[in-house]
């Protein structure tokens, strides 16, 4: 199937042939944009969802562990095809950008305009810095192993610090109801959600396991290890789905 | 969108605004427009009636505004699937062995448009209305599998993208030689995997009835949907199949400025 | 195409608005779908009162009341180790500013004790004008939502006038409606712009077919140029440095930031209000006559108080069956379902102090059916539960006992 070309006989397409291939590029880009908004967003919403939906779920223990771990999946799978077959190092950035487009549209038009939640209560997290670094490492190293180890780790380690500038101010303490809350907790209390009672939050409950106050870095390093493994797994999942086989029957 | 080779010369002569390989571009854009109107219309309907009549499934107003919509949706979907799949099948090209490279290229572009329309429907089903479901669960107390958002998400959006994905599959099978000769594994995965998301609705409703009442979105009872959507990655394989075949076909074309 | 789209959306909106003129707002919130045995044998609400039902944006109102946690907690429902007193609103049209359980502030979740009695109060503030049907209800972990009685609330005024200002421990007054929003948008736009630039950097060149051919031809070196690599290195170094620097600056700006707070509130039940030892009730048998829509209880009542008492009311789920012979002032101003003459006693004479009487009580009304409580006889758990209210007719003192029994259906 594949076109067997060599350096010696290679001639780039020109004229109409070039226009045909460029038109095909644009069609594929539109297709890919909606595909990844739809598919990656569904995957993300149903694995990380609640941590990303609500400001009072973004904790130090689970959020920085689960989000990069589930977030590195589609980027790895798409990189496997985009890099191996086209040497295009934008798989991760494309997926995460698509995810954020879908997320922002929903936060504004569903949560805010339909159901009246203030948008600051449903601010999404960003994984874009990690995605940019992941793409850059793949491009520079041209190596699955190096990208999995260093790119996967960077994707996880950069997650919490890149979101803290968005989130930090929501962790200011407030005296409320004879106790202290964060501003984020207060959103959860004040802005009524019928289907999201407080007890449903899977967040750091505070035990000795947090070794004092170092919960977030520990979670991030654990996530770094898991992301390296997850990256490799999803690279191969991406390759497997990108099969070009034709079957005789299904 | 499905133009047979016999119709091509006539259409190409009548419409010279777009190049021959993008003959179906106007229909493609119309497809986007129609879907946009439908989805925005459904969202406006929710905005107008969900709080007023969609909070309790035992109320007569719920029957009037939501169950009626559900039945209308089913009717429209049945008509659409019958008409579209029937048309694609019965207008199939029975002379694929004589297909010119130029026409085959054009059909690859049309297949890409079909898959693009499919992924546009996947956007509305997998992104907007899917996450909106969580938002609606913060408003309504869940008392039925047919909530004001499920009626649109599960019973319209899901079947619609399945129908559109199936149309893309049928288009390829009936109009492109390689897809007619063998069954494309990645195209089949990309269409049948997300189809399983529709089937997962059953698992979801069973789970919420007997196992887990809370609407925690990341809960395992929702992972059936997640696994289904992974199969959308089959589009990578469709792209590679398209690219390799298009290179062969383009190489057969004459050079033109 | 654009005109067609606009025309279609406008026509659709017109049709929708005409359709909207014909609508009656519903007042229920899906409570009838919950199995009757859960509604009747978990949270047993009573004396629910709203301070006000018409108010303006920014005005505070409260709902207060009591509930008994049923002793006969259904085996299929997880024990209420974590419960959250909530309010059924169609989105945050009201905000919850304070909440109390047994007089104590209560922000997180709480463990309830079966058999325990509790009083509650929730303070709400108008946010969006409109007319809403609102209930207090409990989210019970893994069990679902058990609704209390509701009322219509009318919020008037202008949504733009809504203010929700809170003081942090540092003394800063913040506006919850907009706090952190522009900062959040800034960071998303900033990273989004960088990502878009990276994507456009690649997308501007011929992509799939062209690059695939070149790669197959061994022209890999031409696909990623030195300039691309320089940009890649700049990303590799610049992005982490920038992330760590902005993180460090945020830490410096908010040095007092604390983790999310997630402790389970610890609130003990009140001293016994129901089954307080004055009137003991043992439910010997319960039969539901389907054609008559009547539940017949055979109960043994032991009056251990020093006052003669009479049965005044039976409350099951959110339905109240009243004994019309014993009109007592209601302590409940909600629009819960009432059967004003729904309660019939086989022996209506007062039960004297020290007397033990076995008697039949019939609760009869179509509400069994319309509220879907009769579904009990088709449930896997067909036990009923409720509260029986006794009154001393002379001084108006009230005694409450819980009842519970398996229900036997009678089909003719």
CSV table of N, CA, C and O in Angstrom, one decimal, chain C residues 17 23 45 65 67 87 90 92 125 132 139 175 193 201 229 284 313 323 370:
chain,number,residue,atom,x,y,z
C,17,UNK,N,-41.3,30.0,21.8
C,17,UNK,CA,-41.9,30.9,22.7
C,17,UNK,C,-43.4,30.8,22.7
C,17,UNK,O,-44.1,31.0,23.7
C,23,UNK,N,-47.7,26.8,29.2
C,23,UNK,CA,-47.2,25.9,30.1
C,23,UNK,C,-47.5,26.2,31.6
C,23,UNK,O,-47.6,27.3,32.0
C,45,UNK,N,-39.7,13.9,58.1
C,45,UNK,CA,-39.8,15.4,58.3
C,45,UNK,C,-41.0,15.8,59.0
C,45,UNK,O,-42.1,15.2,58.8
C,65,UNK,N,-37.1,23.4,60.6
C,65,UNK,CA,-38.0,22.3,60.9
C,65,UNK,C,-37.3,21.2,61.7
C,65,UNK,O,-36.2,21.4,62.2
C,67,UNK,N,-36.7,16.7,62.0
C,67,UNK,CA,-36.8,15.4,61.4
C,67,UNK,C,-36.4,14.3,62.3
C,67,UNK,O,-35.5,14.5,63.2
C,87,UNK,N,-31.0,21.8,49.4
C,87,UNK,CA,-32.2,22.5,49.0
C,87,UNK,C,-32.4,22.3,47.5
C,87,UNK,O,-31.4,22.5,46.8
C,90,UNK,N,-33.6,25.1,41.2
C,90,UNK,CA,-33.2,24.9,39.8
C,90,UNK,C,-31.9,25.6,39.5
C,90,UNK,O,-31.9,26.7,38.8
C,92,UNK,N,-28.4,27.6,41.3
C,92,UNK,CA,-28.3,28.5,42.5
C,92,UNK,C,-29.1,29.8,42.3
C,92,UNK,O,-28.6,30.9,42.2
C,125,UNK,N,-30.5,33.2,50.5
C,125,UNK,CA,-30.5,34.6,50.0
C,125,UNK,C,-30.9,34.6,48.6
C,125,UNK,O,-30.4,33.9,47.7
C,132,UNK,N,-40.2,29.9,42.2
C,132,UNK,CA,-39.6,28.5,42.2
C,132,UNK,C,-40.3,27.7,43.3
C,132,UNK,O,-40.6,28.2,44.4
C,139,UNK,N,-29.4,14.6,50.9
C,139,UNK,CA,-28.6,13.7,50.1
C,139,UNK,C,-28.1,12.7,51.1
C,139,UNK,O,-27.4,13.0,52.0
C,175,UNK,N,-15.8,39.5,46.2
C,175,UNK,CA,-17.1,39.4,45.6
C,175,UNK,C,-17.1,37.9,45.0
C,175,UNK,O,-16.4,37.7,44.0
C,193,UNK,N,-3.1,30.9,23.8
C,193,UNK,CA,-2.4,31.7,22.7
C,193,UNK,C,-1.1,31.0,22.3
C,193,UNK,O,-0.8,30.8,21.2
C,201,UNK,N,2.0,27.1,13.8
C,201,UNK,CA,3.3,27.0,13.3
C,201,UNK,C,3.5,25.8,12.4
C,201,UNK,O,4.2,25.8,11.4
C,229,UNK,N,13.5,23.1,15.8
C,229,UNK,CA,14.2,22.6,17.0
C,229,UNK,C,14.5,23.7,17.9
C,229,UNK,O,14.4,23.5,19.2
C,284,UNK,N,-49.0,-3.6,65.3
C,284,UNK,CA,-49.2,-5.0,65.3
C,284,UNK,C,-49.4,-5.5,63.9
C,284,UNK,O,-49.0,-6.6,63.5
C,313,UNK,N,-52.8,12.9,64.2
C,313,UNK,CA,-52.2,12.9,62.8
C,313,UNK,C,-51.3,11.7,62.6
C,313,UNK,O,-50.6,11.3,63.5
C,323,UNK,N,-56.8,13.9,61.8
C,323,UNK,CA,-58.0,13.5,62.4
C,323,UNK,C,-58.8,14.8,62.6
C,323,UNK,O,-58.5,15.7,63.3
C,370,UNK,N,-51.9,8.9,44.5
C,370,UNK,CA,-51.3,10.0,43.7
C,370,UNK,C,-49.9,10.3,44.1
C,370,UNK,O,-49.1,10.8,43.2
